[in-house]
Short mmCIF file of C-alpha atoms in Angstrom, two decimals:
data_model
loop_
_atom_site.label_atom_id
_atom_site.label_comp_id
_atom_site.label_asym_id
_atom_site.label_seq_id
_atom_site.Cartn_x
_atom_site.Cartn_y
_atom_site.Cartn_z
CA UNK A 1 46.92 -19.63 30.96
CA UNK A 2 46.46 -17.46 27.74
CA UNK A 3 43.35 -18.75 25.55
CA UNK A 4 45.00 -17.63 22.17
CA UNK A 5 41.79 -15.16 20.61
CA UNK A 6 44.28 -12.48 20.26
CA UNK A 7 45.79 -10.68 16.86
CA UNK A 8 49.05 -9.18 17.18
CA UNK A 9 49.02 -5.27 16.18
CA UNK A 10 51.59 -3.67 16.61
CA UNK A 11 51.84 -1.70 13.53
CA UNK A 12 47.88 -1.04 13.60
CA UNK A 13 47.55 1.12 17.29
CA UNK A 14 50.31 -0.06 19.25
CA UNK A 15 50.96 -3.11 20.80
CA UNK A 16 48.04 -4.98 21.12
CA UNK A 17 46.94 -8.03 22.15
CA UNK A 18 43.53 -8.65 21.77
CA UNK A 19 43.31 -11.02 24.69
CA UNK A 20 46.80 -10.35 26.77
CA UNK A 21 46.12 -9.87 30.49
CA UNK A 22 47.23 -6.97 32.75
CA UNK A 23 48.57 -6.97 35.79
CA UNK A 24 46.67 -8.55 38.80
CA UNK A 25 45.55 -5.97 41.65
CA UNK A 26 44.27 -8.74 43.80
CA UNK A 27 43.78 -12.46 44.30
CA UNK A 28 40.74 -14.00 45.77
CA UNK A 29 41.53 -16.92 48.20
CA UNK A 30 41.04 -20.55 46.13
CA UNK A 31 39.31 -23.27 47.15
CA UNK A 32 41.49 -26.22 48.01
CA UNK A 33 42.23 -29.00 45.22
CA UNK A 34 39.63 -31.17 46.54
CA UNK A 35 37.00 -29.26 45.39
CA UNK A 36 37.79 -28.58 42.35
CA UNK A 37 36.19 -29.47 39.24
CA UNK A 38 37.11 -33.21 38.16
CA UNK A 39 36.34 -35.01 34.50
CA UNK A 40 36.63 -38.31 33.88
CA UNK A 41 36.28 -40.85 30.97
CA UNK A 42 32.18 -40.33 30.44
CA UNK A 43 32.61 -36.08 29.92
CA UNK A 44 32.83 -36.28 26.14
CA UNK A 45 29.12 -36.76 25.01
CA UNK A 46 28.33 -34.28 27.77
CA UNK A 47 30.57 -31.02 26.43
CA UNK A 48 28.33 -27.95 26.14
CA UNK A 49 29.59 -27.42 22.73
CA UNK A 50 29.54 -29.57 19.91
CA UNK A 51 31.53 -30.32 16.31
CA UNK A 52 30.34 -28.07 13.78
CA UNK A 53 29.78 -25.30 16.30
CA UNK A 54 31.00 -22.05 14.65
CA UNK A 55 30.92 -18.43 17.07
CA UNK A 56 32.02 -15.19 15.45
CA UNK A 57 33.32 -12.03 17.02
CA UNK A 58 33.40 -8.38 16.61
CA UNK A 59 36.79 -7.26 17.90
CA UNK A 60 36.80 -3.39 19.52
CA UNK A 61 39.40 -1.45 21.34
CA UNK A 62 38.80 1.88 22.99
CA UNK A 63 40.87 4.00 21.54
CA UNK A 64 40.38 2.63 18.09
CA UNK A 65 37.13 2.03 17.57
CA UNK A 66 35.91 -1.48 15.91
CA UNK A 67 39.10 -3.22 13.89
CA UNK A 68 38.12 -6.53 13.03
CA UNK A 69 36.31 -9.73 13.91
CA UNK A 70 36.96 -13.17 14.62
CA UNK A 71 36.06 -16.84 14.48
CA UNK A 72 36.29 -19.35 17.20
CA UNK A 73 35.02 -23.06 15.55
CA UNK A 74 35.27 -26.95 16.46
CA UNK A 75 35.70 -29.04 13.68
CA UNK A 76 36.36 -33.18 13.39
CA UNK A 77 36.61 -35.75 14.52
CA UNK A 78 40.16 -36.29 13.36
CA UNK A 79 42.83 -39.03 14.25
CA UNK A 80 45.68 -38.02 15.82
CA UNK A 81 48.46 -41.10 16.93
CA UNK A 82 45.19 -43.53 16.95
CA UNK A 83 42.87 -41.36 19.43
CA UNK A 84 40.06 -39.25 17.66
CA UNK A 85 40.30 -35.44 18.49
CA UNK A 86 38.10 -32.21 18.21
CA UNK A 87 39.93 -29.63 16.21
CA UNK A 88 39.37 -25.96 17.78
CA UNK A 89 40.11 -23.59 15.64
CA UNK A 90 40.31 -19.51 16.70
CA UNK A 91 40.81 -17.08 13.64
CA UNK A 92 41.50 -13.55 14.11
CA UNK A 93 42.01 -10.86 11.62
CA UNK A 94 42.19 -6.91 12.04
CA UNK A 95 42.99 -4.06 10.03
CA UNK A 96 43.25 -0.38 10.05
CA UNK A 97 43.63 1.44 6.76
CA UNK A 98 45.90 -1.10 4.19
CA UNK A 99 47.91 -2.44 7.76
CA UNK A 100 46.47 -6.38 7.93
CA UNK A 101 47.05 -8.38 10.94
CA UNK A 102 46.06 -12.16 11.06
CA UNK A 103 46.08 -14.78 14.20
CA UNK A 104 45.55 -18.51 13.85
CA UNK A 105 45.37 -20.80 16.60
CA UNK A 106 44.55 -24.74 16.56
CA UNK A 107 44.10 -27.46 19.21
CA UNK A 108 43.70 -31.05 19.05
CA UNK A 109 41.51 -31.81 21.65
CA UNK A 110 40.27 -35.40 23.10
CA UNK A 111 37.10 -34.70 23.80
CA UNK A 112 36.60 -37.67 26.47
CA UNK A 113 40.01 -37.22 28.45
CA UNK A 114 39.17 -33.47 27.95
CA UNK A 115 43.39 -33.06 27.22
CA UNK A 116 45.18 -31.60 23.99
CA UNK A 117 47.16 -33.81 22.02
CA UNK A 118 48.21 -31.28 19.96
CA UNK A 119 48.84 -27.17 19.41
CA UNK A 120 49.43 -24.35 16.49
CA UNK A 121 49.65 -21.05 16.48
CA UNK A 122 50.69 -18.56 14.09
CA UNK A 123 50.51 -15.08 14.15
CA UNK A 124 50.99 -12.66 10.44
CA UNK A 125 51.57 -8.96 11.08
CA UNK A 126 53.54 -5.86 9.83
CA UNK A 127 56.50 -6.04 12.10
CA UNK A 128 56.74 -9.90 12.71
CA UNK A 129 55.48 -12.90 12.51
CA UNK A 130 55.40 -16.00 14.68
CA UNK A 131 54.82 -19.45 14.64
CA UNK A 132 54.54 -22.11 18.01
CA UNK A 133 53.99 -26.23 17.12
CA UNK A 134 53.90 -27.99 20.26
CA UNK A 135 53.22 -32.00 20.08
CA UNK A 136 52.14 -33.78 23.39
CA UNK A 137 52.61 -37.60 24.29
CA UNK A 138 50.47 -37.96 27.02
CA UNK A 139 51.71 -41.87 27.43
CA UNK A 140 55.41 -40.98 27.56
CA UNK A 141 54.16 -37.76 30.14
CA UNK A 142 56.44 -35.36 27.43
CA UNK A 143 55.62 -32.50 25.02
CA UNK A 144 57.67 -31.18 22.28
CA UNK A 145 57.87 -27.58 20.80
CA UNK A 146 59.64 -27.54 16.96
CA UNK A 147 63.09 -26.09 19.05
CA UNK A 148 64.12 -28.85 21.30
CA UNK A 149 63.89 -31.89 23.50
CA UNK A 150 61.24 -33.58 24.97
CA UNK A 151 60.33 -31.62 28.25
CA UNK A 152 57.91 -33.15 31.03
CA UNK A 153 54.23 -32.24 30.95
CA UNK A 154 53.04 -30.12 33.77
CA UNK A 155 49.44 -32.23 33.73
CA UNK A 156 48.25 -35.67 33.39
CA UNK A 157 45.43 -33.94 31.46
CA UNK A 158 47.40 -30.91 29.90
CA UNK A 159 45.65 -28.21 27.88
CA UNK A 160 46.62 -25.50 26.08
CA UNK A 161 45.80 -21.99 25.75
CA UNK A 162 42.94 -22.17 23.41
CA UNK A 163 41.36 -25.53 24.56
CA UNK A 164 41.76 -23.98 28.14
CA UNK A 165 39.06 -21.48 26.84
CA UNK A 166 36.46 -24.05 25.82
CA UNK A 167 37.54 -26.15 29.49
CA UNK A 168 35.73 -22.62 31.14
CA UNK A 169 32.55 -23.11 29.31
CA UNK A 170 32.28 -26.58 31.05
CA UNK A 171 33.04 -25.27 34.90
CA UNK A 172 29.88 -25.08 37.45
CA UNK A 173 29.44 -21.26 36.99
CA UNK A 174 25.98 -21.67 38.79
CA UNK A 175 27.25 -19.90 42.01
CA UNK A 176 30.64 -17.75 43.12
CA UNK A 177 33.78 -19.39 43.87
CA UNK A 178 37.11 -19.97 42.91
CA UNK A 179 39.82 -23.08 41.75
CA UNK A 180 43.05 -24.03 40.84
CA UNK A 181 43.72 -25.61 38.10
CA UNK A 182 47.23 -27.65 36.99
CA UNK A 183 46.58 -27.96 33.49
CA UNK A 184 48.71 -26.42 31.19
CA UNK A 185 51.14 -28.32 29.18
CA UNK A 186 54.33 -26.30 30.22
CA UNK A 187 54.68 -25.99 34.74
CA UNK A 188 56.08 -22.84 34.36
CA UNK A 189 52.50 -21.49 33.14
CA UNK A 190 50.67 -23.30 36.77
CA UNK A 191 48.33 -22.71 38.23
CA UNK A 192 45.67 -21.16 36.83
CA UNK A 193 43.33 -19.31 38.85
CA UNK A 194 39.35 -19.03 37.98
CA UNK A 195 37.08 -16.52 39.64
CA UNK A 196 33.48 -16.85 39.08
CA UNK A 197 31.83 -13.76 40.28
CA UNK A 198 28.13 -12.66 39.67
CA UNK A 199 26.01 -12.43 36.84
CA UNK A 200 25.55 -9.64 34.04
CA UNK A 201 23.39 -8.91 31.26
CA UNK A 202 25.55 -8.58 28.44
CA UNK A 203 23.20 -7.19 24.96
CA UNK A 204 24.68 -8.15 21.52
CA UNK A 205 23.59 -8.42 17.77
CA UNK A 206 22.04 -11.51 18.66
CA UNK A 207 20.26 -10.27 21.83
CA UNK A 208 20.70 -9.85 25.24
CA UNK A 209 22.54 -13.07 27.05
CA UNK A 210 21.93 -13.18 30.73
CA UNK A 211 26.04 -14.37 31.78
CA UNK A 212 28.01 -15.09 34.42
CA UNK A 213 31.34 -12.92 35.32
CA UNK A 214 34.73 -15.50 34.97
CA UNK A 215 37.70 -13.93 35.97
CA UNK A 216 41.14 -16.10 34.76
CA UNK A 217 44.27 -14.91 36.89
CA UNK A 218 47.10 -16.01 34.05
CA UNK A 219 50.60 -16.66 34.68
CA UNK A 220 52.64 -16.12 31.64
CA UNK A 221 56.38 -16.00 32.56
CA UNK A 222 57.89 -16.39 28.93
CA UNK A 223 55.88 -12.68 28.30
CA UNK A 224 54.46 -10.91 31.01
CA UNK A 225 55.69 -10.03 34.73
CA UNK A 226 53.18 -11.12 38.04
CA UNK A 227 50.03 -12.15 37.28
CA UNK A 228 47.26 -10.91 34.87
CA UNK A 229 43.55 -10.98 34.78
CA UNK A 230 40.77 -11.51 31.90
CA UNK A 231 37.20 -11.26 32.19
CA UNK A 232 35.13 -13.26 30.40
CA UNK A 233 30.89 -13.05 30.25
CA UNK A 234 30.00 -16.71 30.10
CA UNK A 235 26.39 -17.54 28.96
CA UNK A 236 24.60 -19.17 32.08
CA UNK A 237 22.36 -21.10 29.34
CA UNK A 238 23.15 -25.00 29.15
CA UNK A 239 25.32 -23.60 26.05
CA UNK A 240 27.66 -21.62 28.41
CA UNK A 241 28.47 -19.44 25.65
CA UNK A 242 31.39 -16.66 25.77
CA UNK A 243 29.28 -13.68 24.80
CA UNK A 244 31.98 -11.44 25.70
CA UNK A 245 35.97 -11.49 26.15
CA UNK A 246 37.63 -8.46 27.94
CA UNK A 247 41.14 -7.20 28.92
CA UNK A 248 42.72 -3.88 29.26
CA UNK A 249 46.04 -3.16 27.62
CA UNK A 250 48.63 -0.12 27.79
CA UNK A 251 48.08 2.63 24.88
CA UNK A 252 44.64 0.94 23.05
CA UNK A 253 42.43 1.06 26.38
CA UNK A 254 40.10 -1.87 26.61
CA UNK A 255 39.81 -4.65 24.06
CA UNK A 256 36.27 -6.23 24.10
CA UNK A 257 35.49 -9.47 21.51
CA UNK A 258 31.47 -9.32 21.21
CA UNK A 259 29.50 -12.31 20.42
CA UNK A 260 27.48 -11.26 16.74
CA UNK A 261 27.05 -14.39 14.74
CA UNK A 262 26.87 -18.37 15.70
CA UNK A 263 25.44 -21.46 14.29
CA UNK A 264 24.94 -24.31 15.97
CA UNK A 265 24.20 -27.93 14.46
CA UNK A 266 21.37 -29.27 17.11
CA UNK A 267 23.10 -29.94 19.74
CA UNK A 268 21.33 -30.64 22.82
CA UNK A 269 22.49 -28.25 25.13
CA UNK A 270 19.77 -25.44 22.95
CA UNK A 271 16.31 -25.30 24.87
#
């Protein structure tokens, strides 16, 4: 599972994508299904994030130095076929020199089956662009992509690759351990493995965030070969905040998005 925070730029220092995994050294062993994490019909009012929550990004690869910055938001509620949906919304934008690169991604998320019902992404830059639309009926067990027929869902509670991201912040990162999870919308991208590992004190513009290490093992068929690994620095505050989001790619080194603005509407999850 890809969370889609990524800007394709190709023409800006090679081809980079901001959050595309690498290749996968090694695999810790997974806990069984049993214990893995299970939400039912009363998660909604207890999400760690709330609507109106907006987090911005600096966006920084190593062998380019800082090229842009980003916007992860939720936004609603919004009907979509009669049930009322959390709109995430990711927005990422880079440049180098007058070469502009722009990413957005949206998901229609129920917030109380924790399940898309819908997803968008489009990606804007020098040598292509790209567009997916992807419609889910969860009753008829389908999804649809704008090319062809009705294909079976690979969940009962399918996500996709941006509301997988906000599914992390609500996992029990307290201690180390590992799951499987069957949850996104197309088979061919399950499982998805989740290490969480130990903590780290990650310092940004807004302060220092004590976090805890989440690895995701993704499985991407359609684009990459084996399996690949992000890291992601998840706040260990009520919040559970990603502070920081880190892969390594061919060419640009490491790409690091750093937490530097947020606002947050009272939500109960702040101290």
């Amino acid at each position: 599972m890809l969370p889609v925070v990524r800007v394709c730029v190709l023409a800006l220092c090679g081809p980079l994508l901001l959050i595309a995994p690498v290749r996968a050294r090694a695999q810790p062993m997974a806990q069984p299904m049993s214990q893995l994490l299970v939400r039912d019909s009363t998660v909604g009012p207890d999400l760690p994030f709330p609507v109106g929550e907006v987090l911005d990004y600096q966006v920084r690869v190593s062998l380019g130095g800082t090229i842009g910055q980003g916007q992860m938001r939720v936004e609603g509620p919004v009907t979509e076929r009669g049930v009322v949906t959390w709109r995430l919304v990711s927005e990422m934008h880079a440049k180098r020199a007058f070469v502009k690169a722009t990413d957005r991604t949206v998901s229609w998320l129920d917030p109380v089956r924790f399940a898309s019902t819908r997803f968008e992404k489009i990606e804007r830059h020098p040598l292509s662009n790209a567009e997916e639309r992807v419609e889910i009926d969860a009753a008829a067990g389908t999804y649809r992509d704008a090319k062809g027929a009705p294909r079976a869902l690979g969940s009962t509670l399918p996500l996709d690759e941006l509301s997988f991201l906000y599914f992390l912040r609500t996992l029990p990162i307290g201690k180390d351990g590992s799951y499987h999870f069957h949850r996104h919308f197309d088979d061919a991208r399950n499982p998805t493995m989740v290490s969480v590992g130990g903590e780290e004190v990650v310092d940004t513009p807004l302060g220092a965030f004590t976090t805890r290490v989440v690895i995701m093992h993704v499985r991407d068929p359609k684009h990459y070969k084996g399996v690949g690994l992000i890291k992601l620095n998840i706040d260990t505050s009520a919040c559970r905040l990603p502070v920081r989001i880190t892969s390594r790619m061919p060419i640009v080194g490491t790409t690091t998005l750093t937490l530097v603005g947020r606002t947050h509407p009272g939500h109960r999850c702040e101290p």
